[in-house]
């Protein structure tokens, strides 16, 4: 049996592979919009394991798998033996004998890596404390769809250097663009934790307005990610000046886009006038989670499909 092709962080895939996924996304999305049936994963099963809450990730994988002709099983660790201490290695052995692909949303990256090492089938990261690769597949695809190539462009990341930020930084290395990151002091990017090869594709700015200057895309995320709720109050104080508002968008290029992985907190990391404004593409971004993940499911289960 060939080794399964896992997608545990964005850099697990080469630029060529991600470009293949984007070509397939375009094709799959067009067919879907024309109501044309495409069932390459008929009789295949996806198991989705969630240790944290989700709306978009669960729905986009579940709907996407059904649209590809397959089945999706939702699994919450709270009501499974995983939540009662069954070793992740044992769970991986068992679960991966009963399905064709697994998606996991969990806490530490180490958990998904251990699962993948013992899995007979491909494992997809649906968000860990460290990374959110499926999100950035959709984000880059959305940028390309709206504006063309992202190569050489500037992305401003305003706020927490969290899982989504780290994945943007990996994307910058893969696609050769620059990220201007602005975080409050003590929340700066740690290149090792972000899984970066170098510091060449990003620059840190103490002032978020300066990070936004001249950007082609401005993006942000919640101040407190899932699993870090105990830090909520301290973060609310530290991040006060890191809200993307109209004045900050005004520092970016006039045709700059605004993205947010969602869920958003209006009045915290983003002003309503921005997320609900004309430069915002957050709904397209959310929809593209499904289309890009359908291409991803096709690729990890069937390999390179052309058609
Ligand atoms: N962006 C994202 O992953 O959303 P959910 O937490 O709703 O899945
Ligand atoms: N950074 C956020 C993303 C949610 C989709 C979190 O991890 O909670």
Short mmCIF file of C-alpha atoms and ligand atoms in Angstrom, two decimals:
data_model
loop_
_atom_site.label_atom_id
_atom_site.label_comp_id
_atom_site.label_asym_id
_atom_site.label_seq_id
_atom_site.Cartn_x
_atom_site.Cartn_y
_atom_site.Cartn_z
CA UNK A 1 0.00 0.00 0.00
CA UNK A 2 1.42 3.41 -0.99
CA UNK A 3 2.05 5.93 1.79
CA UNK A 4 -1.01 8.15 2.25
CA UNK A 5 -0.67 11.78 1.21
CA UNK A 6 -1.31 13.80 4.36
CA UNK A 7 -2.03 17.55 4.44
CA UNK A 8 -0.95 18.55 7.95
CA UNK A 9 0.44 21.99 7.12
CA UNK A 10 0.49 24.04 3.95
CA UNK A 11 4.16 23.40 3.18
CA UNK A 12 3.47 19.64 2.98
CA UNK A 13 2.40 20.45 -0.58
CA UNK A 14 4.60 21.98 -3.28
CA UNK A 15 3.59 25.02 -5.30
CA UNK A 16 2.99 22.73 -8.25
CA UNK A 17 0.61 20.56 -6.23
CA UNK A 18 -1.31 23.57 -4.90
CA UNK A 19 -1.58 24.98 -8.42
CA UNK A 20 -2.98 21.63 -9.49
CA UNK A 21 -5.53 21.90 -6.65
CA UNK A 22 -6.50 25.39 -7.84
CA UNK A 23 -6.96 24.19 -11.42
CA UNK A 24 -9.15 21.37 -10.15
CA UNK A 25 -11.03 23.81 -7.87
CA UNK A 26 -11.92 25.98 -10.86
CA UNK A 27 -13.15 22.95 -12.81
CA UNK A 28 -15.09 21.45 -9.90
CA UNK A 29 -16.63 24.81 -8.95
CA UNK A 30 -17.79 25.51 -12.51
CA UNK A 31 -19.45 22.11 -12.77
CA UNK A 32 -21.09 22.58 -9.38
CA UNK A 33 -22.48 25.99 -10.44
CA UNK A 34 -23.99 24.35 -13.54
CA UNK A 35 -25.61 21.63 -11.35
CA UNK A 36 -23.58 18.97 -13.14
CA UNK A 37 -23.04 15.80 -11.14
CA UNK A 38 -19.41 14.90 -10.40
CA UNK A 39 -19.06 11.81 -8.21
CA UNK A 40 -15.41 10.69 -8.25
CA UNK A 41 -15.63 9.69 -4.56
CA UNK A 42 -18.75 7.52 -4.82
CA UNK A 43 -18.76 4.94 -2.00
CA UNK A 44 -15.80 6.66 -0.27
CA UNK A 45 -16.05 7.80 3.35
CA UNK A 46 -14.60 10.82 5.11
CA UNK A 47 -14.39 10.79 8.91
CA UNK A 48 -14.27 14.25 10.49
CA UNK A 49 -12.93 14.40 14.04
CA UNK A 50 -13.61 17.63 15.93
CA UNK A 51 -12.11 18.58 19.28
CA UNK A 52 -13.11 22.23 18.81
CA UNK A 53 -16.22 24.01 17.52
CA UNK A 54 -16.79 24.69 13.81
CA UNK A 55 -19.34 25.96 11.34
CA UNK A 56 -17.47 26.44 8.05
CA UNK A 57 -15.02 23.56 8.28
CA UNK A 58 -17.63 21.00 9.22
CA UNK A 59 -20.16 22.16 6.65
CA UNK A 60 -17.72 22.63 3.79
CA UNK A 61 -16.20 19.17 4.26
CA UNK A 62 -19.54 17.46 4.83
CA UNK A 63 -21.34 19.14 1.93
CA UNK A 64 -18.25 18.84 -0.28
CA UNK A 65 -17.87 15.11 0.34
CA UNK A 66 -21.55 14.52 -0.44
CA UNK A 67 -21.29 16.55 -3.63
CA UNK A 68 -18.38 14.33 -4.69
CA UNK A 69 -20.63 11.29 -4.26
CA UNK A 70 -19.20 10.16 -0.91
CA UNK A 71 -20.21 10.11 2.74
CA UNK A 72 -19.00 12.17 5.69
CA UNK A 73 -19.18 11.06 9.32
CA UNK A 74 -19.01 13.69 12.06
CA UNK A 75 -17.17 12.63 15.14
CA UNK A 76 -16.93 14.74 18.26
CA UNK A 77 -14.22 13.70 20.69
CA UNK A 78 -16.45 14.64 23.63
CA UNK A 79 -18.68 11.66 22.96
CA UNK A 80 -16.06 9.22 21.69
CA UNK A 81 -13.40 7.18 23.49
CA UNK A 82 -10.78 9.71 22.34
CA UNK A 83 -12.31 12.10 24.86
CA UNK A 84 -11.83 9.46 27.58
CA UNK A 85 -8.14 9.01 26.97
CA UNK A 86 -7.90 6.33 24.25
CA UNK A 87 -4.42 6.77 22.74
CA UNK A 88 -4.50 8.74 19.50
CA UNK A 89 -2.29 6.08 17.89
CA UNK A 90 -4.88 3.36 18.63
CA UNK A 91 -7.72 5.55 17.40
CA UNK A 92 -5.82 6.19 14.17
CA UNK A 93 -5.33 2.47 13.56
CA UNK A 94 -9.02 1.75 14.05
CA UNK A 95 -10.59 4.78 12.36
CA UNK A 96 -8.36 4.58 9.30
CA UNK A 97 -9.47 0.97 8.65
CA UNK A 98 -13.06 2.14 8.30
CA UNK A 99 -12.77 5.09 5.94
CA UNK A 100 -10.84 6.53 2.99
CA UNK A 101 -9.78 9.91 4.38
CA UNK A 102 -9.76 11.64 7.78
CA UNK A 103 -10.06 15.33 8.66
CA UNK A 104 -9.08 16.41 12.18
CA UNK A 105 -9.58 19.67 14.10
CA UNK A 106 -7.62 19.50 17.34
CA UNK A 107 -5.26 21.31 19.72
CA UNK A 108 -1.50 20.71 19.37
CA UNK A 109 -0.03 19.88 15.97
CA UNK A 110 1.69 16.93 17.62
CA UNK A 111 -1.70 15.21 18.04
CA UNK A 112 -2.49 15.25 14.31
CA UNK A 113 1.06 14.22 13.44
CA UNK A 114 0.83 11.20 15.76
CA UNK A 115 -2.54 10.29 14.25
CA UNK A 116 -1.13 10.59 10.73
CA UNK A 117 1.85 8.37 11.53
CA UNK A 118 -0.55 5.56 12.46
CA UNK A 119 -3.17 6.17 9.78
CA UNK A 120 -3.61 3.99 6.69
CA UNK A 121 -5.43 6.79 4.90
CA UNK A 122 -4.71 10.48 4.19
CA UNK A 123 -5.15 12.89 7.10
CA UNK A 124 -6.17 16.53 6.55
CA UNK A 125 -5.60 19.29 9.12
CA UNK A 126 -8.92 21.09 9.72
CA UNK A 127 -7.18 23.47 12.19
CA UNK A 128 -4.69 23.00 15.00
CA UNK A 129 -3.28 25.51 17.47
CA UNK A 130 -0.38 25.95 15.03
CA UNK A 131 -1.88 25.86 11.50
CA UNK A 132 -5.02 26.14 9.39
CA UNK A 133 -3.91 25.04 5.91
CA UNK A 134 -7.41 24.49 4.45
CA UNK A 135 -8.25 28.10 5.25
CA UNK A 136 -5.28 29.47 3.37
CA UNK A 137 -5.97 27.26 0.34
CA UNK A 138 -9.35 29.02 0.13
CA UNK A 139 -7.87 32.45 0.84
CA UNK A 140 -5.20 32.29 -1.86
CA UNK A 141 -7.68 30.81 -4.31
CA UNK A 142 -10.06 33.69 -3.54
CA UNK A 143 -7.31 36.26 -4.04
CA UNK A 144 -6.39 34.76 -7.42
CA UNK A 145 -10.04 34.59 -8.44
CA UNK A 146 -10.53 38.28 -7.60
CA UNK A 147 -7.18 39.79 -8.61
CA UNK A 148 -4.97 37.27 -10.46
CA UNK A 149 -1.55 36.02 -9.34
CA UNK A 150 -0.49 36.73 -5.74
CA UNK A 151 3.22 36.50 -6.60
CA UNK A 152 5.09 39.68 -5.61
CA UNK A 153 2.05 41.11 -3.78
CA UNK A 154 1.91 42.43 -0.21
CA UNK A 155 -0.46 40.95 2.37
CA UNK A 156 -0.93 42.85 5.65
CA UNK A 157 -1.64 40.60 8.63
CA UNK A 158 -3.00 42.65 11.55
CA UNK A 159 -3.39 41.09 15.02
CA UNK A 160 -2.44 37.78 16.55
CA UNK A 161 0.41 35.66 15.16
CA UNK A 162 -1.84 32.61 15.38
CA UNK A 163 -2.51 29.46 13.34
CA UNK A 164 -3.97 31.40 10.39
CA UNK A 165 -1.08 33.90 10.42
CA UNK A 166 1.54 31.12 10.44
CA UNK A 167 -0.14 29.49 7.47
CA UNK A 168 -0.17 32.79 5.55
CA UNK A 169 3.58 32.99 6.25
CA UNK A 170 4.10 29.49 4.83
CA UNK A 171 2.04 30.50 1.80
CA UNK A 172 4.30 33.52 1.25
CA UNK A 173 7.30 31.19 0.96
CA UNK A 174 5.47 28.86 -1.42
CA UNK A 175 3.97 31.57 -3.67
CA UNK A 176 6.71 34.22 -3.30
CA UNK A 177 4.83 37.16 -1.85
CA UNK A 178 5.45 39.29 1.25
CA UNK A 179 3.49 39.48 4.50
CA UNK A 180 3.62 42.65 6.59
CA UNK A 181 2.79 41.44 10.09
CA UNK A 182 1.79 43.70 12.94
CA UNK A 183 1.11 42.23 16.37
CA UNK A 184 1.15 43.79 19.84
CA UNK A 185 4.43 43.38 21.73
CA UNK A 186 4.89 39.83 23.12
CA UNK A 187 2.63 38.36 20.41
CA UNK A 188 5.18 38.52 17.59
CA UNK A 189 5.81 35.79 15.00
CA UNK A 190 8.10 32.96 16.06
CA UNK A 191 9.54 31.62 12.79
CA UNK A 192 10.15 28.10 14.17
CA UNK A 193 6.64 27.75 15.53
CA UNK A 194 5.29 29.05 12.20
CA UNK A 195 7.28 26.33 10.42
CA UNK A 196 9.19 28.76 8.21
CA UNK A 197 12.36 28.07 6.24
CA UNK A 198 13.56 31.68 6.53
CA UNK A 199 12.49 35.19 7.53
CA UNK A 200 12.73 36.46 3.93
CA UNK A 201 9.01 36.61 3.14
CA UNK A 202 7.71 38.68 6.01
CA UNK A 203 8.43 41.88 7.89
CA UNK A 204 7.20 42.79 11.39
CA UNK A 205 5.80 46.28 12.05
CA UNK A 206 5.16 47.63 15.56
CA UNK A 207 2.57 50.02 14.05
CA UNK A 208 -0.39 48.30 12.32
CA UNK A 209 -1.02 51.37 10.15
CA UNK A 210 2.48 50.99 8.70
CA UNK A 211 1.88 47.27 8.07
CA UNK A 212 -1.23 48.14 6.06
CA UNK A 213 0.52 50.81 3.97
CA UNK A 214 0.48 49.86 0.28
CA UNK A 215 -0.97 46.38 0.90
CA UNK A 216 -2.85 44.47 -1.80
CA UNK A 217 -4.77 42.52 0.82
CA UNK A 218 -5.48 43.26 4.48
CA UNK A 219 -6.44 40.35 6.70
CA UNK A 220 -6.95 39.62 10.37
CA UNK A 221 -8.47 37.08 12.75
CA UNK A 222 -9.88 36.89 16.27
CA UNK A 223 -7.74 38.20 19.11
CA UNK A 224 -8.26 34.98 21.09
CA UNK A 225 -8.22 31.65 19.29
CA UNK A 226 -10.02 28.52 20.45
CA UNK A 227 -8.14 26.88 23.28
CA UNK A 228 -6.72 30.17 24.56
CA UNK A 229 -9.89 31.48 26.22
CA UNK A 230 -8.15 31.92 29.59
CA UNK A 231 -6.12 34.76 28.00
CA UNK A 232 -9.22 36.56 26.76
CA UNK A 233 -9.11 39.62 29.05
CA UNK A 234 -5.35 40.18 28.74
CA UNK A 235 -5.62 39.89 24.96
CA UNK A 236 -8.56 42.29 24.74
CA UNK A 237 -6.41 44.92 26.44
CA UNK A 238 -3.24 44.18 24.44
CA UNK A 239 -4.94 44.14 21.00
CA UNK A 240 -7.09 47.29 21.32
CA UNK A 241 -5.11 49.21 18.68
CA UNK A 242 -5.05 46.28 16.27
CA UNK A 243 -8.53 46.71 14.83
CA UNK A 244 -8.84 46.88 11.04
CA UNK A 245 -11.03 49.93 10.47
CA UNK A 246 -11.68 52.20 7.50
CA UNK A 247 -8.70 54.40 8.35
CA UNK A 248 -6.40 51.39 8.28
CA UNK A 249 -7.90 50.13 5.00
CA UNK A 250 -7.21 53.64 3.68
CA UNK A 251 -3.47 52.99 4.12
CA UNK A 252 -3.67 50.01 1.75
CA UNK A 253 -3.92 50.21 -2.05
CA UNK A 254 -7.26 51.64 -3.21
CA UNK A 255 -8.26 48.28 -4.70
CA UNK A 256 -7.03 46.24 -1.71
CA UNK A 257 -9.19 43.34 -0.57
CA UNK A 258 -10.17 42.54 3.00
CA UNK A 259 -10.31 38.91 4.21
CA UNK A 260 -11.19 37.23 7.51
CA UNK A 261 -11.42 33.47 8.02
CA UNK A 262 -14.51 33.95 10.25
CA UNK A 263 -16.08 33.84 12.75
CA UNK A 264 -15.51 37.59 13.23
CA UNK A 265 -16.02 39.91 16.17
CA UNK A 266 -17.17 43.29 14.84
CA UNK A 267 -15.81 46.03 17.07
CA UNK A 268 -12.79 43.94 18.10
CA UNK A 269 -10.36 42.82 15.37
CA UNK A 270 -12.45 44.38 12.59
CA UNK A 271 -14.85 47.31 12.30
CA UNK A 272 -18.29 46.57 10.82
CA UNK A 273 -17.66 49.19 8.12
CA UNK A 274 -14.75 47.07 6.82
CA UNK A 275 -16.09 43.53 7.03
CA UNK A 276 -19.46 44.64 5.65
CA UNK A 277 -17.87 47.10 3.21
CA UNK A 278 -17.09 46.94 -0.50
CA UNK A 279 -13.50 45.72 -0.20
CA UNK A 280 -14.50 42.71 1.88
CA UNK A 281 -14.58 39.29 0.17
CA UNK A 282 -15.29 37.26 3.31
CA UNK A 283 -18.35 35.46 1.92
CA UNK A 284 -16.55 34.42 -1.28
CA UNK A 285 -13.67 33.29 0.93
CA UNK A 286 -15.99 31.16 3.08
CA UNK A 287 -17.67 29.61 0.02
CA UNK A 288 -14.31 28.76 -1.48
CA UNK A 289 -13.52 26.61 1.55
CA UNK A 290 -15.87 24.05 0.05
CA UNK A 291 -14.61 24.22 -3.53
CA UNK A 292 -10.91 24.09 -2.64
CA UNK A 293 -11.46 21.23 -0.17
CA UNK A 294 -13.33 19.23 -2.80
CA UNK A 295 -10.21 19.48 -4.95
CA UNK A 296 -8.12 18.52 -1.93
CA UNK A 297 -10.28 15.46 -1.15
CA UNK A 298 -10.10 14.38 -4.78
CA UNK A 299 -6.31 14.75 -4.78
CA UNK A 300 -5.50 12.95 -1.52
CA UNK A 301 -7.88 10.06 -2.26
CA UNK A 302 -7.40 9.62 -6.02
CA UNK A 303 -4.13 11.40 -6.85
CA UNK A 304 -3.80 13.72 -9.85
CA UNK A 305 -7.05 13.70 -11.77
CA UNK A 306 -7.23 15.58 -15.05
CA UNK A 307 -10.38 16.22 -16.94
N1 LIG B 1 -12.78 29.59 9.31
C1 LIG B 1 -13.15 28.47 9.94
O1 LIG B 1 -12.41 27.51 9.99
O2 LIG B 1 -14.41 28.50 10.46
P1 LIG B 1 -15.06 27.41 11.43
O3 LIG B 1 -14.36 27.53 12.77
O4 LIG B 1 -16.50 27.79 11.51
O5 LIG B 1 -14.86 26.04 10.87
N1 LIG B 2 -7.56 31.46 14.90
C1 LIG B 2 -8.92 30.97 15.07
C2 LIG B 2 -9.46 30.52 13.75
C3 LIG B 2 -10.88 30.01 13.79
C4 LIG B 2 -11.34 29.50 12.46
C5 LIG B 2 -8.95 29.85 16.09
O1 LIG B 2 -8.03 29.01 16.06
O2 LIG B 2 -9.85 29.82 16.92
#
